[in-house]
Structures are given as structure tokens and as C-alpha cells.
Coordinates of C-alpha atoms and ligand atoms in Angstrom, one line a residue:
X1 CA 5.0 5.3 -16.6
X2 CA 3.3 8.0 -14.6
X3 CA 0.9 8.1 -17.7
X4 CA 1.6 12.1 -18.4
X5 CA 0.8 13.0 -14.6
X6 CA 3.5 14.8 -12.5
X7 CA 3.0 12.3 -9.7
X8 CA 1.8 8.5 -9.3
X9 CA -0.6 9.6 -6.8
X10 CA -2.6 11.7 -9.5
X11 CA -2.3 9.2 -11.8
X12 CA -3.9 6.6 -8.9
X13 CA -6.8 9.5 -8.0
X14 CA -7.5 9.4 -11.7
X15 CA -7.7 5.8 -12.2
X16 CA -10.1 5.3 -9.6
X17 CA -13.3 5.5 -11.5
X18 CA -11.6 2.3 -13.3
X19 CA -10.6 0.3 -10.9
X20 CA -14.5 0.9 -8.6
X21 CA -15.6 -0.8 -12.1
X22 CA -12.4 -3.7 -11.3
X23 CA -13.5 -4.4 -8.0
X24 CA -17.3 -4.8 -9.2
X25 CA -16.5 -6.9 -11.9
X26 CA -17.7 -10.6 -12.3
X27 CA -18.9 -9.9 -8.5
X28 CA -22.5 -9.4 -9.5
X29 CA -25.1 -11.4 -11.3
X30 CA -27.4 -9.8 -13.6
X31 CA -29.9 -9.7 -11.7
X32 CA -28.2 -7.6 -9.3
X33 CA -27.1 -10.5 -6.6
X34 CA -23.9 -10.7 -5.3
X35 CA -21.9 -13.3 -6.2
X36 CA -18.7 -14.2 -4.0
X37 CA -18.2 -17.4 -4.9
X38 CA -14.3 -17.0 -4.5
X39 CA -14.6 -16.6 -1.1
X40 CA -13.9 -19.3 0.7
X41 CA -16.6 -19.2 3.4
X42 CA -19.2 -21.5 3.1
X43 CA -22.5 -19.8 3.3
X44 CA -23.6 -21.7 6.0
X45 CA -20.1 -20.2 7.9
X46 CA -21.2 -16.6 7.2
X47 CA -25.1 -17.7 8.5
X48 CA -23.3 -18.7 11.7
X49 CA -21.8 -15.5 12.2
X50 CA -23.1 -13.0 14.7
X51 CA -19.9 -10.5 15.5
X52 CA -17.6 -8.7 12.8
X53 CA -14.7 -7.2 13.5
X54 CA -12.5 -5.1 11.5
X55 CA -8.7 -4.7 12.1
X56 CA -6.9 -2.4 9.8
X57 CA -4.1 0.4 9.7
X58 CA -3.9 3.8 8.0
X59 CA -6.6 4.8 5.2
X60 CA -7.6 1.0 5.2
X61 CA -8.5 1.6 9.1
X62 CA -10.6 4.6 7.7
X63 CA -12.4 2.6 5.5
X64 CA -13.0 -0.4 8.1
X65 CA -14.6 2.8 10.0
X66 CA -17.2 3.6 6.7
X67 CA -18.0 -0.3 6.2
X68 CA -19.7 -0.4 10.1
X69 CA -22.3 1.9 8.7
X70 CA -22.6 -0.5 6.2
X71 CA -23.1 -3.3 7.8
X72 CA -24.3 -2.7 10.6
X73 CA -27.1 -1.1 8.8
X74 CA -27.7 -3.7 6.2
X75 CA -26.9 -7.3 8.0
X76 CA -28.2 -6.0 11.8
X77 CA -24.7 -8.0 13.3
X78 CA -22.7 -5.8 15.7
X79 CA -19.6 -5.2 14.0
X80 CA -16.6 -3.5 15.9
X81 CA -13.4 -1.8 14.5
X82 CA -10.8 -1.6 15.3
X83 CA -6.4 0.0 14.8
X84 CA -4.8 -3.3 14.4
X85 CA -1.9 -1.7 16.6
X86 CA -4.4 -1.6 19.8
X87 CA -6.4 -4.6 18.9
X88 CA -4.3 -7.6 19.9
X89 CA -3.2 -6.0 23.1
X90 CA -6.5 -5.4 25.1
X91 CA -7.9 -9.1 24.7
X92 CA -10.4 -9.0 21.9
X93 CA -13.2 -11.6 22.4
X94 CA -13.5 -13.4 19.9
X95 CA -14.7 -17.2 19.0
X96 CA -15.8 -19.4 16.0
X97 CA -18.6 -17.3 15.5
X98 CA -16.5 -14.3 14.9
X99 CA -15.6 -13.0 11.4
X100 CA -12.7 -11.0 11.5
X101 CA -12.0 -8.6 8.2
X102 CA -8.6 -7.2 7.9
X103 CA -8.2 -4.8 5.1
X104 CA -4.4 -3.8 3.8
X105 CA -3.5 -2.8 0.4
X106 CA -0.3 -4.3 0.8
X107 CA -1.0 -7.3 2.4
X108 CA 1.9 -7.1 4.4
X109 CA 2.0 -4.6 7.2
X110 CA 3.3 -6.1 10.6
X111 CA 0.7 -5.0 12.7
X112 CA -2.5 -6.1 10.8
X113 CA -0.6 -9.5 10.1
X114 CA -0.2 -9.8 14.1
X115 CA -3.8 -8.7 14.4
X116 CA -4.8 -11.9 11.8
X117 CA -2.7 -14.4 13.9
X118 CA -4.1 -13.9 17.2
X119 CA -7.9 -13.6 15.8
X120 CA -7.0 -17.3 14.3
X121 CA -5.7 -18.1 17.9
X122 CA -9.3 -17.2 19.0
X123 CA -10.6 -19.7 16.2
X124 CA -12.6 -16.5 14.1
X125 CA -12.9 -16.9 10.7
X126 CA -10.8 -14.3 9.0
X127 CA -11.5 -12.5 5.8
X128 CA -9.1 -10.7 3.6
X129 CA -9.7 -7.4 1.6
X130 CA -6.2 -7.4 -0.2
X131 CA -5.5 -5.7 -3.1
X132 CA -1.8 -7.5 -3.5
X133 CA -2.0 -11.0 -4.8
X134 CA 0.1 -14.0 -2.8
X135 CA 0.9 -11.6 0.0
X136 CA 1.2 -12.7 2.9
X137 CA -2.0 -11.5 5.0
X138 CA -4.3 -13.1 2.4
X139 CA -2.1 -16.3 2.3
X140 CA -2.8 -16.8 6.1
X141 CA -6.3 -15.7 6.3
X142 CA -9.3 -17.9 5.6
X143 CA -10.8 -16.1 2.7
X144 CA -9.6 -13.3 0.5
X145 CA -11.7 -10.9 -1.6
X146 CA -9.0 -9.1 -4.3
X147 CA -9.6 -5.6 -4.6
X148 CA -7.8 -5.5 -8.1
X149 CA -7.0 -1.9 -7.9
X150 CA -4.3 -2.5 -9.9
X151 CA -0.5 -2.0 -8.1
X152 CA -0.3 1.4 -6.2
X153 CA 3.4 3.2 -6.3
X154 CA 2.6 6.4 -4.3
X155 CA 2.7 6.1 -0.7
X156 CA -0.6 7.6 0.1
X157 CA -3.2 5.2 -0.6
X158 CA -6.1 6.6 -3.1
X159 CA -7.4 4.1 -5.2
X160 CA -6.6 1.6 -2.8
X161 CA -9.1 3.2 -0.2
X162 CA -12.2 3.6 -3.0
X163 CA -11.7 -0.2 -3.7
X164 CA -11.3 -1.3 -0.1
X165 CA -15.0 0.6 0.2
X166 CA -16.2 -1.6 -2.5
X167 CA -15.6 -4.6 -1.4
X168 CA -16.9 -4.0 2.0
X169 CA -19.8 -2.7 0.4
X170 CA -20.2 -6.1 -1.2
X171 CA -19.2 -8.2 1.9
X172 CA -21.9 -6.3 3.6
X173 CA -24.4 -6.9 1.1
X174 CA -23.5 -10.6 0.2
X175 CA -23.9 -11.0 4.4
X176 CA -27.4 -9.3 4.2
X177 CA -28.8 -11.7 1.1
X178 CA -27.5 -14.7 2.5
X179 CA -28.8 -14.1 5.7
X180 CA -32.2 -13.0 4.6
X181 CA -32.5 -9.6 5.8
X182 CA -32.9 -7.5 2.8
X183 CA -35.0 -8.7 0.3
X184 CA -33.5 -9.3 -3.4
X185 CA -34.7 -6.0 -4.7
X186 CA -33.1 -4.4 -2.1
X187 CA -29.6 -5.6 -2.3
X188 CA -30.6 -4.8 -6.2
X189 CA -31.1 -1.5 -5.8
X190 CA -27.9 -0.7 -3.8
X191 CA -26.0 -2.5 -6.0
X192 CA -27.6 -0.3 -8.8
X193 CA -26.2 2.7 -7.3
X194 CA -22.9 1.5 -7.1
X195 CA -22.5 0.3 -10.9
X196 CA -23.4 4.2 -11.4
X197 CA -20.2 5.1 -9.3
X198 CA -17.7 5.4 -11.7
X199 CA -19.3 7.5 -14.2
X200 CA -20.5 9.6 -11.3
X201 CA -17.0 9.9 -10.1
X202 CA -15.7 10.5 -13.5
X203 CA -17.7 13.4 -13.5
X204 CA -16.5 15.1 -10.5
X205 CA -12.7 14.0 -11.7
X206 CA -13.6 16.3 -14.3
X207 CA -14.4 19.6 -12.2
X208 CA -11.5 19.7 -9.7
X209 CA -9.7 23.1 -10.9
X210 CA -11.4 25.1 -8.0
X211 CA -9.7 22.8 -5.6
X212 CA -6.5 23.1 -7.0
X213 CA -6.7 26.6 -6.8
X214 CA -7.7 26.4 -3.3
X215 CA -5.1 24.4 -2.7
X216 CA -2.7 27.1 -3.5
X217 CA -4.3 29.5 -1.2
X218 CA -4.2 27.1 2.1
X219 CA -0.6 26.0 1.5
X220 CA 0.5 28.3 3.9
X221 CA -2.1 27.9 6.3
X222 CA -0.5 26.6 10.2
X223 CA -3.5 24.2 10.2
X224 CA -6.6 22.4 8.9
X225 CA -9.2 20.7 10.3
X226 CA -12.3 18.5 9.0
X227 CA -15.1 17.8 10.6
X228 CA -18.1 15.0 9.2
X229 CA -20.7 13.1 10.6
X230 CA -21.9 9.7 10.5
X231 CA -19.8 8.1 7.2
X232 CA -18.7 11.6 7.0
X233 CA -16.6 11.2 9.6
X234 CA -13.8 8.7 8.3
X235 CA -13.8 10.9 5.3
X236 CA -12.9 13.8 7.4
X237 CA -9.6 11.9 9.3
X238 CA -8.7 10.6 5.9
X239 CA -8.7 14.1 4.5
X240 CA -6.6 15.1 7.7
X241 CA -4.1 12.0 7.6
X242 CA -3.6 13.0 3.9
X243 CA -2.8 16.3 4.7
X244 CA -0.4 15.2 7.7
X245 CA 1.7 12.4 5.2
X246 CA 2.2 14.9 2.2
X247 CA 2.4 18.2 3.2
X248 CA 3.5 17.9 6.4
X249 CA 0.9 20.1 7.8
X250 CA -1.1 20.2 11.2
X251 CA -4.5 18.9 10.6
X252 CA -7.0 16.9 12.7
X253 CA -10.0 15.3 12.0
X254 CA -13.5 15.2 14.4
X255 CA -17.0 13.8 14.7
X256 CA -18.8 17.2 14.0
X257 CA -20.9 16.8 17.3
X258 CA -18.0 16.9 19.3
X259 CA -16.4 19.9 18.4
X260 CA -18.4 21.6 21.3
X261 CA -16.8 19.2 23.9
X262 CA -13.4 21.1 23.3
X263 CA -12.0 21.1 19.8
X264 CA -14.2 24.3 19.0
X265 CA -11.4 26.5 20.8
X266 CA -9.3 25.9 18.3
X267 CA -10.9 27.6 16.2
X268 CA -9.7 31.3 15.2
X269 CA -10.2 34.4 12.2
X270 CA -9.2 32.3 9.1
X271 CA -9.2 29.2 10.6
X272 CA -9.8 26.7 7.4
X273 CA -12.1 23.9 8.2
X274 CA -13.5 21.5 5.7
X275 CA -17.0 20.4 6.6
X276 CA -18.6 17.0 5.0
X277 CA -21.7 17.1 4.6
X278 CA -24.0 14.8 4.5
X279 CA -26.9 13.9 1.7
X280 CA -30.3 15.9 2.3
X281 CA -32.0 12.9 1.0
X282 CA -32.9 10.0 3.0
X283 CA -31.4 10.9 6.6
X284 CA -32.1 14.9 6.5
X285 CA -31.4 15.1 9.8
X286 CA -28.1 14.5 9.4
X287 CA -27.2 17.2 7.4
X288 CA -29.1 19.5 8.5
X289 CA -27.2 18.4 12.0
X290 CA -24.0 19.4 10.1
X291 CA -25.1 22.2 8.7
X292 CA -25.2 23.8 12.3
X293 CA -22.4 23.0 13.0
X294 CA -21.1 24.9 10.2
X295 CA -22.7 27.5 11.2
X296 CA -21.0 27.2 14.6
X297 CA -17.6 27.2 13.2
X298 CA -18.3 30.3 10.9
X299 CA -19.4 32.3 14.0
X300 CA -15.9 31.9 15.7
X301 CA -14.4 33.1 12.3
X302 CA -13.6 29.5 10.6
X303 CA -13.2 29.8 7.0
X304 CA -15.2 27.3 5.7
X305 CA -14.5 24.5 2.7
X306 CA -17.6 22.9 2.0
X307 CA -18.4 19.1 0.5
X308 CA -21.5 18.9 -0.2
X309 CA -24.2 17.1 -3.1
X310 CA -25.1 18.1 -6.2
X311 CA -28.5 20.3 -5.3
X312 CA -28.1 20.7 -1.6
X313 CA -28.4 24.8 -2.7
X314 CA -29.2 25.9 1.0
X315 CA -25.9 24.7 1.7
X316 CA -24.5 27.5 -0.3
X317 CA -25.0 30.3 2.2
X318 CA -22.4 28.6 4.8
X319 CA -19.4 28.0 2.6
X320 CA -16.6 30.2 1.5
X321 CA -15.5 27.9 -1.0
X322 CA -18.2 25.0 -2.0
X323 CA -17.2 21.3 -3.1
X324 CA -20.0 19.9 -5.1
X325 CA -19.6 16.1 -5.6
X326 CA -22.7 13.5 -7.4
X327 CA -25.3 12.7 -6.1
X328 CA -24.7 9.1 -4.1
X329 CA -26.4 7.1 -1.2
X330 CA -25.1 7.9 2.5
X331 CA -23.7 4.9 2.8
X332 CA -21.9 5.1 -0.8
X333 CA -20.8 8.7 -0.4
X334 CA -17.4 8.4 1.0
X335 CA -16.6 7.0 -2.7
X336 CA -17.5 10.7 -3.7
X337 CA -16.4 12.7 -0.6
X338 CA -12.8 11.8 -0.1
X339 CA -12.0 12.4 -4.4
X340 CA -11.5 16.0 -3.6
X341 CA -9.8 15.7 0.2
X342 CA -7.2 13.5 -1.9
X343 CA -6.3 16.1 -4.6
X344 CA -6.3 19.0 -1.9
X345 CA -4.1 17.1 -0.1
X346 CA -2.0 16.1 -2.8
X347 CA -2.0 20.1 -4.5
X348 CA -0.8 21.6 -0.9
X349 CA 2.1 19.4 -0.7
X350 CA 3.2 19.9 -4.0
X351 CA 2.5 23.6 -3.8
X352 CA 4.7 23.2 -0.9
X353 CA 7.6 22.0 -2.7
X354 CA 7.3 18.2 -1.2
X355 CA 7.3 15.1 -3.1
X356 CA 4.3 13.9 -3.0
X357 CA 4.7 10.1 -4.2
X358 CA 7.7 9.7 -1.3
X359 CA 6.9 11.4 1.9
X360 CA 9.7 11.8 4.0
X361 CA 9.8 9.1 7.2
X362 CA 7.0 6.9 5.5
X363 CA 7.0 3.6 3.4
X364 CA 4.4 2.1 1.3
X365 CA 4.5 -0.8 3.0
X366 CA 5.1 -1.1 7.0
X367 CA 6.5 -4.3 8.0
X368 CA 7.2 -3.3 11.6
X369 CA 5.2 -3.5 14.6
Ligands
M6R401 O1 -1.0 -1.8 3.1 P1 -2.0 -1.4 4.1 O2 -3.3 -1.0 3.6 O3 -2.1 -2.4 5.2 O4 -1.4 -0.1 4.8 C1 -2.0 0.6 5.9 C2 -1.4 1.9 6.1 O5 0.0 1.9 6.4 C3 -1.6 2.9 4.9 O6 -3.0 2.9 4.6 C4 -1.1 4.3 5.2 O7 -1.9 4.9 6.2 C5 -1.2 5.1 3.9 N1 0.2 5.6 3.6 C6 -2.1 6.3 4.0 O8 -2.1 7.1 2.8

């Protein structure tokens, strides 16, 4: 059942080129439009709206963080998110106007669930991303778009989190075309690049022997941090909560420009930190942005683990170890980014001596508040 892999969770990284291809499927037109006609939101409903929030938990919280970029880039709404744990309690405003996306794997944890009723109290519209058919979240929501990432037995979410992306991705960019601010061509092309993300990700499946190595080295380490910018920077807590859930270790996550407002004393001789960095293409300025602050770390003795694209050669010089992932958009590269933060995550705990598919004091599903 766990397909020849030692744990369900490496079977679930390696499935995820496949189920990025699930989650596209029958969702786009051939000429490159996106087609959500399952969605039960009249297009006239998502013209009318002009707030999104997104309430989410965990990983899914994490990717709620990466689809703001997106859409806040591509429809030009403001779009908030938000723990669904804090959410409910601080008096959200919301109205008709409002749509509300809550993302769960499961479909059933307490606290998003809580998050859903009370945004329906407010009268938003609310907006599944599920990947569990029936369950309960999409059963009370207005709309549901399926993941169909396939069931997910390990507790840490992987393959979940790539799909959750996806269909943001394509929320975001059905919102733009329907609303008329990007032109046809545009949506096109974005949706061009991510048909080419499973093959790309395939690829980089294919050359992770480095970071199991690597993995070996750091399983003693007392702590790691991550540090990323921009999309970069849900990558880098996702890495960290990872790390925390299966191999028990210490390990934060930071916006990279904040490090100087405190975090950098942390920082000591041998002191891992796994930088994301951002594309050169495009928005240069933000890599070259983290790129400094690499070379911040480095001169209080950080040992550096570096993710960056296919090319970015310069980057070379800063790195002690160097994580080379496709080519990809900004915006798409957390689909690429977070691959290797998964299996590093996954190699420590094992190297560890921890199960990896059944952390201790965790469930796959959390249907408490
Ligand atoms: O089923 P959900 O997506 O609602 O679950 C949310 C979190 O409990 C979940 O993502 C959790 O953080 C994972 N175990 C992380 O790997």
C-alpha cells in the first residue's frame, strides 16, 4: 500500500507531480480559460465581490498565505488571511460582498469549520478548497472546488498543500478573467506555466539525493531556521512547521527582512539556516534583496542551505550546500520550493529514529477547537 516507499508521506511527496496534473484537469479550456463551472457562484456573485478572506489552519494556512500574492496581484481586491483559531474571535468584518475561502485537506477540522459558520453569520459567500469529498466543511459552504489529491494517510500534509496552491491559483485567475482585469492572453500564459509544473517537478523529484544526505548531517543539529521573502516566505514556516511535527526539532520560520529587527541574534558558528530565494527573473529586486540577507547570516557564522532556480549561478558563492529547483514564475514557485523543505524534513525525522507518517501528539484530522 505504501507503493514500495518506507513511509506514506514519501509516497504523497512523490505523487505530487500527479495529482498538480488532478487538480488542473477538466478546469481549463483549450484555449487556456478557466473553467469553474462546478462552482457554485454565479459569476455575477464573484463580479460583486470586493474583499477575500482566507481562513485556514496548519500547511493549508500556509498556502492561504501564498494565494494573497496571487490574488492580490492578479484580481487587484484586498484579500486578508487569516489562522482560523484567531479569526472568529476578534470580529471579522465581513458582509455579502465578502468571499470567504477556507482551505482544509480534511474538510473537517473544528476550528476552520467554526471559522465557516460565523463568516455565513456575516452573510459572505464562502468557498471551499477541500480535497475530501462530502466532508463536512464543503457540505456547509456555498461552493466547493475538489482538490482531488487523491486521500492523504501521513499526517504531514504534502501533496495536499501543492494542490491547495493550485486551486487558489485557479480561483485567482478565474476572479481576474471574469472580472476583466487581465486580458485572455494573460490568464493564458499563467495557465501555460502551470500545465508545465508537473514535469518541472518531476524533474526536481528526480535529483533529491543531496538533500537526503544533508539531511543526515543536520539531524543533530539543536535548531533550524528559514528565512524567504515575498511567496518565499510561507515556504520558509512550512519548511519550519515540517521540521517541528516530524522530527521534533526547534525551528522557526521569518520574513527575511526582519531578521535584523531581532531574530538575527540567534544566529551562531554552524547555525543552519535555509534561505528561499526568490527568481532573478521578473522581480530581481527581490532576490537580490535576499541574497543580502544571506550574506548577512553567513557573516555571523550561519551555515547556509540554499533554494534557489535553475541558472541563478551568482547565487552559488553564498551557499554551503545549494538546492537547485526549475525554473517557475514567482508566484508559482512555492510549488517548486517547498518539494525539497518536505523531504528534508521528512529524512531528519527518520534519521532520527521517529515515525514519520504518525508524529507523536498529532492527528490528521483535528476536530477540536
Ligand atoms: O485538514 P486541514 O487542512 O484543515 O488541516 C489543517 C492542519 O491541521 C494541517 O495542515 C496540519 O498543520 C498538518 N499536519 C501539517 O503538516
Amino acid at each position: 500500500e505504501k507503493g514500495g516507499y518506507d513511509y506514506f508521506m514519501l509516497k504523497e511527496i512523490a505523487e505530487q507531480p500527479q495529482a498538480i496534473a488532478d487538480t488542473l484537469l477538466g478546469r481549463l479550456s483549450e484555449r487556456g480559460e478557466i473553467v469553474l463551472d462546478e462552482v457554485r457562484l454565479t459569476d455575477q456573485d464573484l463580479r460583486d465581490v470586493d474583499k477575500v478572506f482566507i481562513v485556514a489552519c496548519g500547511t493549508s494556512y500556509h498556502a492561504g498565505m501564498v494565494a494573497k500574492y496571487a490574488i492580490e496581484h492578479w484580481v487587484r481586491i484586498p484579500c486578508e488571511v487569516e489562522l482560523a483559531s484567531e479569526f472568529r474571535y476578534r470580529d471579522p468584518i465581513l458582509d455579502r460582498s465578502t468571499l470567504m475561502i477556507v482551505i482544509s485537506q480534511s474538510g473537517e477540522t473544528m476550528d476552520t469549520l467554526m471559522a465557516l459558520r460565523h463568516a455565513k453569520e456575516q452573510k459572505a459567500r464562502v468557498l471551499a478548497i477541500c480535497n475530501t469529498n462530502g466532508s463536512t466543511i464543503p457540505r456547509e459552504s456555498d461552493a466547493v472546488l475538489y482538490t482531488h489529491g487523491g486521500p492523504e494517510i501521513a499526517v504531514a500534509s504534502t501533496k495536499a498543500f501543492v494542490t491547495q496552491l493550485v486551486a487558489c491559483y485557479l480561483i485567482g485567475l478565474h476572479l481576474a478573467q471574469i472580472r476583466g482585469v487581465m486580458y485572455a492572453d494573460e490568464v493564458a500564459a499563467v495557465v501555460s506555466k502551470l500545465q508545465a509544473t508537473p514535469d518541472a517537478l518531476r524533474e526536481l523529484l528526480g535529483g533529491m539525493e543531496d538533500v537526503r544526505a544533508l539531511a543526515r548531517d543536520l539531524r543533530t543539529a539543536s535548531t533550524i531556521l528559514f528565512i524567504g521573502r515575498h511567496v518565499g516566505f510561507p515556504v520558509a514556516l512550512e519548511g519550519a512547521l515540517k521540521l517541528k511535527e516530524l522530527a521534533y526539532m526547534h525551528a522557526e520560520g521569518f520574513a527575511a527582512g526582519e531578521l535584523k529587527h531581532g531574530p538575527i541574534a540567534l544566529i551562531d558558528e554552524g547555525t543552519p539556516v535555509v534561505c528561499v530565494v526568490p527568481s532573478p527573473a521578473g522581480r530581481g529586486v527581490l532576490r537580490d534583496k535576499v541574497v543580502s540577507n544571506i550574506q548577512e547570516v553567513r557573516a555571523r557564522g550561519a551555515r547556509t542551505i540554499v533554494i534557489a532556480e535553475e541558472g541563478d549561478d551568482a547565487v552559488r558563492a553564498y551557499a554551503d550546500h545549494l538546492i537547485v529547483v526549475p525554473r517557475t514564475p514567482t508566484l508559482l514557485a512555492p510549488l517548486m520550493t517547498t518539494v525539497p523543505l518536505q523531504i528534508l524534513a521528512c529524512e531528519i525525522a527518520a534519521a532520527r529514529g521517529h515515525d514519520v507518517d504518525q508524529p507523536r501528539n498529532l492527528a490528521k484530522s483535528v476536530t477540536v477547537e
